Coordinates of C-alpha atoms in Angstrom, one line a residue:
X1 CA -173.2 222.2 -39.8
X2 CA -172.5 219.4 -42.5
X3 CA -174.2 216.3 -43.1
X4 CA -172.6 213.0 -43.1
X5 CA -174.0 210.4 -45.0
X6 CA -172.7 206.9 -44.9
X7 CA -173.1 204.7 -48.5
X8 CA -173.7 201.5 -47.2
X9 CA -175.0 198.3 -49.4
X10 CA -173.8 194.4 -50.4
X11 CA -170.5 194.3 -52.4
X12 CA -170.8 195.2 -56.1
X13 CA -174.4 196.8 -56.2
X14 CA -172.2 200.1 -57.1
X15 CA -171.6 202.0 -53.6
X16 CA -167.8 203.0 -55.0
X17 CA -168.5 204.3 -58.1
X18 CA -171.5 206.6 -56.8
X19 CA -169.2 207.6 -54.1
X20 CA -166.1 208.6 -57.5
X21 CA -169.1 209.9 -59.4
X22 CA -170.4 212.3 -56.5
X23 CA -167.0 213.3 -54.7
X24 CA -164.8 213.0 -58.1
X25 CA -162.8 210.9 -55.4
X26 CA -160.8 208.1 -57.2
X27 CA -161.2 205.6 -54.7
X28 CA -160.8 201.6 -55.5
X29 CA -163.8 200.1 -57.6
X30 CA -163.5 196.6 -58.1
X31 CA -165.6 193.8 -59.4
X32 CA -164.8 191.3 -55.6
X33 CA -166.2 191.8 -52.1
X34 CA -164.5 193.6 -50.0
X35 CA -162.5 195.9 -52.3
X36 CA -163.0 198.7 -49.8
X37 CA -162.2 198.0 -46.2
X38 CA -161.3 201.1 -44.8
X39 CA -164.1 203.6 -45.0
X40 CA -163.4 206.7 -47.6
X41 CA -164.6 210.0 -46.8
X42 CA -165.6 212.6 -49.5
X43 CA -166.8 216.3 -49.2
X44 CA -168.8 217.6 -51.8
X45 CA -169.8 221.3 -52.1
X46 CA -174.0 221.4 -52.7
X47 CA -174.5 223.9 -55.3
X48 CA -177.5 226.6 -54.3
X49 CA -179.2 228.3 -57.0
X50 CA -179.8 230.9 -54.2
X51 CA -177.0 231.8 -53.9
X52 CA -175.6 232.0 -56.7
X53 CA -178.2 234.6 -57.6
X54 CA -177.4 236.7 -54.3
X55 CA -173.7 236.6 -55.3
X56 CA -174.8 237.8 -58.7
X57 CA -175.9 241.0 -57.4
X58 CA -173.7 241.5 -54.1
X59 CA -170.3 240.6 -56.2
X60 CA -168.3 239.1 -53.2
X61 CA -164.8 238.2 -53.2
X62 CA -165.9 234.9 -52.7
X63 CA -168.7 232.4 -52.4
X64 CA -168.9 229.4 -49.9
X65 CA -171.6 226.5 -50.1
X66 CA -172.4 224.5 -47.8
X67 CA -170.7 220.8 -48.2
X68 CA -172.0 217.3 -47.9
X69 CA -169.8 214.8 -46.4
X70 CA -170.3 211.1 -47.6
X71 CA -168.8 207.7 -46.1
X72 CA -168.1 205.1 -48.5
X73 CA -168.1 202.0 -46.3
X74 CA -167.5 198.6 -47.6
X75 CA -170.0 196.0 -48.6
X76 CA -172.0 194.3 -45.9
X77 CA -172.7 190.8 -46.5
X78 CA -175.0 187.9 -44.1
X79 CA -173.1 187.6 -40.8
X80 CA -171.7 191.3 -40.6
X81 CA -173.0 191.4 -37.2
X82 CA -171.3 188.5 -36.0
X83 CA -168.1 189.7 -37.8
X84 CA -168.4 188.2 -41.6
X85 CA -166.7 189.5 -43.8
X86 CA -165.3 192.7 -41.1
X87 CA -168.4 193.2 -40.8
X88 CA -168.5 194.4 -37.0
X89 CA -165.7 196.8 -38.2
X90 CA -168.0 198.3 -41.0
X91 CA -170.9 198.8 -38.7
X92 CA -168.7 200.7 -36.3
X93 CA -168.2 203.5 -39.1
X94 CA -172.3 203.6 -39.9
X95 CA -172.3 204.3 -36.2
X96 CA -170.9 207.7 -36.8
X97 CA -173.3 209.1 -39.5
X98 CA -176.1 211.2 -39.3
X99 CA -178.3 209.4 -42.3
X100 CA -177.6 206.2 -44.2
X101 CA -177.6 205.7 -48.1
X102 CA -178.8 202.1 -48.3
X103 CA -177.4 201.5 -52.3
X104 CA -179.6 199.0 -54.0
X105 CA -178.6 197.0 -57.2
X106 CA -181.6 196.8 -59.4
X107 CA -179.8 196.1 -62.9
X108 CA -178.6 192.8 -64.6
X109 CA -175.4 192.5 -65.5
X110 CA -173.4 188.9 -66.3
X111 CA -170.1 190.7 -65.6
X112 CA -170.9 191.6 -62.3
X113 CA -171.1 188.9 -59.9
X114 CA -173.4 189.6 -57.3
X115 CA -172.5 187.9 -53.9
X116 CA -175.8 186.0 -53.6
X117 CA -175.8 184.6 -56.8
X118 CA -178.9 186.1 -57.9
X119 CA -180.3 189.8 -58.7
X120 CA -183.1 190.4 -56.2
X121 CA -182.8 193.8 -54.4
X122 CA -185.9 193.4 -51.8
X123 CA -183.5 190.0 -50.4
X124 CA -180.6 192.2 -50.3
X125 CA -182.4 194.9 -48.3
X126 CA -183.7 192.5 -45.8
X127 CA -179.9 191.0 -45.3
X128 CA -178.8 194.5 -44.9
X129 CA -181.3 195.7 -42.7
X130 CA -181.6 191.9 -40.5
X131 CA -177.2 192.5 -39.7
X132 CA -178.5 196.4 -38.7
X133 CA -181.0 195.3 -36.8
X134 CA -178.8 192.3 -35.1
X135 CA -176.4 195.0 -34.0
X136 CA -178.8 197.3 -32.2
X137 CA -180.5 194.1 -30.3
X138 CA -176.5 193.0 -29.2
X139 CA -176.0 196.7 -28.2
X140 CA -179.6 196.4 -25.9
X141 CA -178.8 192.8 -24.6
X142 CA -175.2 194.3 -23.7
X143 CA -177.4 196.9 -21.6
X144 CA -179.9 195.7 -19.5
X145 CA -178.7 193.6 -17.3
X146 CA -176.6 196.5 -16.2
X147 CA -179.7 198.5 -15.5
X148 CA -182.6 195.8 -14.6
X149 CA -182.3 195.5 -11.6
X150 CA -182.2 199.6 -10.4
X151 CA -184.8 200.1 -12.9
X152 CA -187.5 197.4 -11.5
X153 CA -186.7 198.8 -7.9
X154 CA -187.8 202.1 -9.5
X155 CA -184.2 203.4 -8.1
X156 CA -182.8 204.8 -11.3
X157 CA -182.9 204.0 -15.2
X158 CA -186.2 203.1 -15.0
X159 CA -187.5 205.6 -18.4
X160 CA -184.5 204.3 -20.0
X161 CA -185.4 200.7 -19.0
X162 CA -188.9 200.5 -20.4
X163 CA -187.6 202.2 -23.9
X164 CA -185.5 199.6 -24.6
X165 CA -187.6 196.9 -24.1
X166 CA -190.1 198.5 -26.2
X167 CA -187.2 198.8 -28.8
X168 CA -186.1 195.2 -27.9
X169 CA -189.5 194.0 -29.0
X170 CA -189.9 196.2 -32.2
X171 CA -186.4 194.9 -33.5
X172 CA -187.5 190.9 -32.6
X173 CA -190.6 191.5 -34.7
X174 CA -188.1 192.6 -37.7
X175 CA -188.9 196.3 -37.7
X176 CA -186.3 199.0 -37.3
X177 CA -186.4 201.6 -34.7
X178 CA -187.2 204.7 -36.4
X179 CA -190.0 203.2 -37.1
X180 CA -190.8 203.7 -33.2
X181 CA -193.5 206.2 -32.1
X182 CA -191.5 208.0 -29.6
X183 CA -191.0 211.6 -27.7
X184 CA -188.5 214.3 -28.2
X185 CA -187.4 213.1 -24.5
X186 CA -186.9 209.2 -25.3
X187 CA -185.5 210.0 -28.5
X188 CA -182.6 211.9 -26.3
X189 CA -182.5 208.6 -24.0
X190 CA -181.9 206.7 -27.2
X191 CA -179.2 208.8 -29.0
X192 CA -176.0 208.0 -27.1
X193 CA -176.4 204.5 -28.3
X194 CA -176.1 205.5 -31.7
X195 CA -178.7 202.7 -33.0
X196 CA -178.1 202.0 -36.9
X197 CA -181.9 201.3 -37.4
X198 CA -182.5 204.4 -35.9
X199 CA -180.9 206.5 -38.5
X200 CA -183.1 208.2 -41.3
X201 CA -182.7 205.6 -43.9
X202 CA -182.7 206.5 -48.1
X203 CA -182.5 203.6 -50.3
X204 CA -180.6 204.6 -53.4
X205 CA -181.7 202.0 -56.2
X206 CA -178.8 201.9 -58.8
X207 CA -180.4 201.0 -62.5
X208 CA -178.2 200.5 -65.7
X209 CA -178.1 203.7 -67.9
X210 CA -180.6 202.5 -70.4
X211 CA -183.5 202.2 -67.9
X212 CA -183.0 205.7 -66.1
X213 CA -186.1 206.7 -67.2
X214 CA -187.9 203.4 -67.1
X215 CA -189.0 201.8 -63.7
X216 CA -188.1 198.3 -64.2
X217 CA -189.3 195.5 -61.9
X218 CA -186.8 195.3 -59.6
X219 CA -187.7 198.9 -58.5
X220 CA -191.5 198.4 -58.4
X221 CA -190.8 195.5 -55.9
X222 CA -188.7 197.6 -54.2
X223 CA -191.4 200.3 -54.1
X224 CA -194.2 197.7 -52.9
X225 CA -191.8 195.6 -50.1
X226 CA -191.2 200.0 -48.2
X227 CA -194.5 201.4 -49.3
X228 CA -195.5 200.9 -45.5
X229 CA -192.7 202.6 -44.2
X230 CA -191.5 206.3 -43.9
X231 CA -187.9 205.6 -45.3
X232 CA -187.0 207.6 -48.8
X233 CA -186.7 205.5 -52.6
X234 CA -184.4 207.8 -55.2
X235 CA -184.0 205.9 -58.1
X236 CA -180.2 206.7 -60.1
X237 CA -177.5 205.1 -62.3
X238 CA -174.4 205.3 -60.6
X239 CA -173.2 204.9 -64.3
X240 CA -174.3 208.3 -65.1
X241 CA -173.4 209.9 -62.2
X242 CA -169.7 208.6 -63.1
X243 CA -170.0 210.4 -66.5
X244 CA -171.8 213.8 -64.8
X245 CA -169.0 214.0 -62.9
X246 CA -166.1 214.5 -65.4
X247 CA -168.5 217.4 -67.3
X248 CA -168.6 221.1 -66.7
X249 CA -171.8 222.6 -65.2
X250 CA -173.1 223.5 -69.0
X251 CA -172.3 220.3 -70.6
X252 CA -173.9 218.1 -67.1
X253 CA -177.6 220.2 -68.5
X254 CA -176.8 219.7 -72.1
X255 CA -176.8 215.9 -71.0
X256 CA -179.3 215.9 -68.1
X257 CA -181.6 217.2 -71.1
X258 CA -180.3 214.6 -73.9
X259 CA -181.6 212.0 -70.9
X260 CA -184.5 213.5 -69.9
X261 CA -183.4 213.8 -66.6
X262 CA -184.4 217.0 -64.8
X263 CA -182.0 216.3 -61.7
X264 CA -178.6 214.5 -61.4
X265 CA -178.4 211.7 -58.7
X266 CA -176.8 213.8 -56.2
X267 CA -179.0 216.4 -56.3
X268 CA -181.8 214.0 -55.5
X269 CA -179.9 212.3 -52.9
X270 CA -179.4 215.7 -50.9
X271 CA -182.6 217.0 -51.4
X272 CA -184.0 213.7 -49.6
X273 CA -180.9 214.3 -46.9
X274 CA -181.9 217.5 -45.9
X275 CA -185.8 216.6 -45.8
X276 CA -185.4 213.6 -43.5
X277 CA -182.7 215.1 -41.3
X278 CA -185.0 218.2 -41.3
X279 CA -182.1 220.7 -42.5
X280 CA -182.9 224.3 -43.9
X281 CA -180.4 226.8 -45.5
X282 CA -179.2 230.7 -44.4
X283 CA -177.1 232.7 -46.0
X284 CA -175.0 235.4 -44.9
X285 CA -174.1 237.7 -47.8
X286 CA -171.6 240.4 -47.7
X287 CA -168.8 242.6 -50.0
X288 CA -166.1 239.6 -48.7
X289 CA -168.2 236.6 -48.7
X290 CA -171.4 235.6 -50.1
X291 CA -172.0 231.9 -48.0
X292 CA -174.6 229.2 -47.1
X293 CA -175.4 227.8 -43.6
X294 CA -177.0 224.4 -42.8
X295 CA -179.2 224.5 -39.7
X296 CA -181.3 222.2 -38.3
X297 CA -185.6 223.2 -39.0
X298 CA -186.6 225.0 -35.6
X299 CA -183.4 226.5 -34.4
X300 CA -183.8 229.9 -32.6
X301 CA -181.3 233.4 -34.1
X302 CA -178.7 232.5 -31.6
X303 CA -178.3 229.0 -32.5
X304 CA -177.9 229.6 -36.2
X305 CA -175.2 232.5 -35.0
X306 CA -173.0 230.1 -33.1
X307 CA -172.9 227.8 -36.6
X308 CA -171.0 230.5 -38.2
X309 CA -169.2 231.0 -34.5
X310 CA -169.7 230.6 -31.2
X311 CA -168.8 234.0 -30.0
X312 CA -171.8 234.9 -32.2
X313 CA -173.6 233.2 -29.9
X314 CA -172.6 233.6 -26.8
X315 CA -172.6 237.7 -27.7
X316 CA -175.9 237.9 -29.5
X317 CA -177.7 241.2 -29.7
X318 CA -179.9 240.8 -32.5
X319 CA -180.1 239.5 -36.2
X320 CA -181.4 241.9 -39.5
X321 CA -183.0 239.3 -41.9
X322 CA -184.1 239.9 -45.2
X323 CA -185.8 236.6 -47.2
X324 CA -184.8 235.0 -50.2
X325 CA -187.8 235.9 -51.7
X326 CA -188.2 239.6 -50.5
X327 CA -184.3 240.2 -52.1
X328 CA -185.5 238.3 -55.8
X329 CA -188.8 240.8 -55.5
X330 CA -186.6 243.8 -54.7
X331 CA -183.7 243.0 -56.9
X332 CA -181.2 243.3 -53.6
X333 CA -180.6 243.6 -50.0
X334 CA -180.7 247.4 -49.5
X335 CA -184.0 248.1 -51.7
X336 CA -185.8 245.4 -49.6
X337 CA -184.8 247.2 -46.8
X338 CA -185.9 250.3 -48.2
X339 CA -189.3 248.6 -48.5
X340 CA -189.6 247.8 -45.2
X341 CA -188.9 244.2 -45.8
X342 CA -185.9 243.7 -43.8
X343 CA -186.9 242.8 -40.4
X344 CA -184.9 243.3 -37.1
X345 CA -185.3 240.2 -34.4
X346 CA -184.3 238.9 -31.6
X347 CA -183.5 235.5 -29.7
X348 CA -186.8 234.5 -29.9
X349 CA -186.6 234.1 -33.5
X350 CA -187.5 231.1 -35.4
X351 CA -185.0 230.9 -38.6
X352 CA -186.5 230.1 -42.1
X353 CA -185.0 228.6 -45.2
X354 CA -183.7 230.9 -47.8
X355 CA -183.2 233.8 -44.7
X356 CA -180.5 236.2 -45.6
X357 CA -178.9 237.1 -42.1
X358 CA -176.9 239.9 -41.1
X359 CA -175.8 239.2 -37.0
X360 CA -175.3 241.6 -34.3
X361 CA -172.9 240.7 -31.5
X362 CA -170.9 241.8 -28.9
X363 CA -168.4 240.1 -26.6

């Protein structure tokens, strides 16, 4: 199970030079609007300390991570709902993610021209999320009169009905939808539409090199205009994340520490991915293969089988698990076991992050 995030943000706030910096994609960087049209996909591998220490002491043949896959879609500007600037045909590829990177330029710069004509990154937020917002309400408006007239005879559609009239009136008072209070049940009415200001939202706010460890104003007013809502602030320089990016693992923490930076960028940005989309880690660790799994919080044994394949699934008997914390304790997987710590359950079982999973099947 991998993430997809899409990068989305006004031209020239820095959305393609994160997206080089955390793929070490080359893809076009260019001081105009519009200098990415077609969206560019990137896969990144997310680096577990985990499991690197369980492939320290198993000594696969190889060792998988989980990946990350990021959309770099080009920069919204006023009117992208009504089709400025593409802008219908850039909303159609946030559609398809599962969380959005809103990038947010809070840095001066005279060689950058910013589209407005001005630095002010709580305006450019509210232009963003207005054209987000404008697209969900055509998408309800599209709807309803195909459904009115069933649902007020109390014939069919009625549930579905009622939610998006609630949703209508939330989006006309400026709010987005995940900021509704809503079931499990109407959240599953919802999700075929694929509402953009339903998505889990993280506002990435790109500051110049030299104020990394400094929160300038522009970020404080960011912080103040959210501080209401539940969406996520990471604060990076897409400028350092460019240079990270061409180091080896040991020179990126020689540099992290020159900084005084205790976590690149990218690591922020998928530990605030995985918390909002509620996603845990497994691993499965073995002479072959040492490998992380993403699941989703909650999932049941079989579920988290039929990531790895569905035959696992559809044939599951039972799963051994061993925590991460049980093998660090014991020093590996058989003296846990020999502890009593490795525990034998069945489909009942709730999976936890950092379980090391060993499943039985049979088909």
């Amino acid at each position: 199970m991998g993430l997809t995030a899409g990068i989305i943000g006004l031209p020239n706030v820095g959305k393609s030079t994160l997206f080089n910096a955390i793929t070490k994609a080359k893809v076009l960087s260019a001081n105009y609007p519009f200098a990415t049209i077609e969206p560019n996909v990137g896969v990144v591998e997310i680096k577990d300390e985990r499991l690197d220490l369980i492939a320290e002491v198993v000594k696969p043949k190889s060792v998988v991570y989980t990946y990350f896959s990021f959309t770099d879609i080009a920069g919204l500007v006023k009117g992208a709902s009504l089709g400025e600037g593409l802008g219908n045909q850039f909303l159609s590829h946030i559609r398809e993610v599962d969380a959005i990177c809103h990038v947010v330029r809070c840095f001066d710069d005279n060689n950058i021209i910013h589209v407005s004509g001005k630095v002010d990154p709580v305006d450019d937020i509210e232009t963003i999320n207005l054209e987000l917002a404008y697209a969900d309400l055509e998408v309800i408006e599209r709807r309803l009169p195909k459904i009115e007239k069933k649902a007020l005879m109390k014939i069919d559609n009625e549930k579905e009905y009622q939610l998006l009239i609630k949703a209508k009136e939330m989006l006309e008072k400026g709010k987005a939808l995940r900021e509704l209070k809503i079931t499990d049940e109407e959240l599953l009415i919802l999700k075929p539409f694929n509402f953009l200001t339903l998505k889990p939202m993280i506002y990435v706010l790109n500051v110049s090199e030299n104020e990394i460890n400094i929160e300038n104003q522009y970020v404080r007013n960011v912080r103040k205009y959210l501080e209401n809502t539940n969406d996520k602030i990471i604060v990076v320089s897409a400028k350092i994340e460019e240079e990270l990016s061409e180091l080896t693992e040991d020179e990126k923490r020689l540099f992290l520490e020159e900084l005084g930076i205790k976590h690149s960028g990218l690591d922020k940005l998928v530990r605030e991915a995985y918390s909002i989309l509620n996603l845990q880690t497994f691993f499965t660790a073995g002479e072959n293969e040492c490998r992380a799994w993403t699941f989703k919080k909650g999932m049941k044994a079989p579920q988290c089988a039929g990531i790895i394949h569905s035959d696992f699934e559809r044939g599951f008997i039972r799963v051994e698990v061993t925590s991460y914390d049980d093998f660090v304790k014991y020093g590996s997987l058989q003296k846990a076991k020999e502890a009593g710590r490795m525990r034998l359950e069945g489909k009942d079982y709730v999976f936890a992050d950092g379980d090391i999973a060993f499943f039985r099947f049979n088909v």
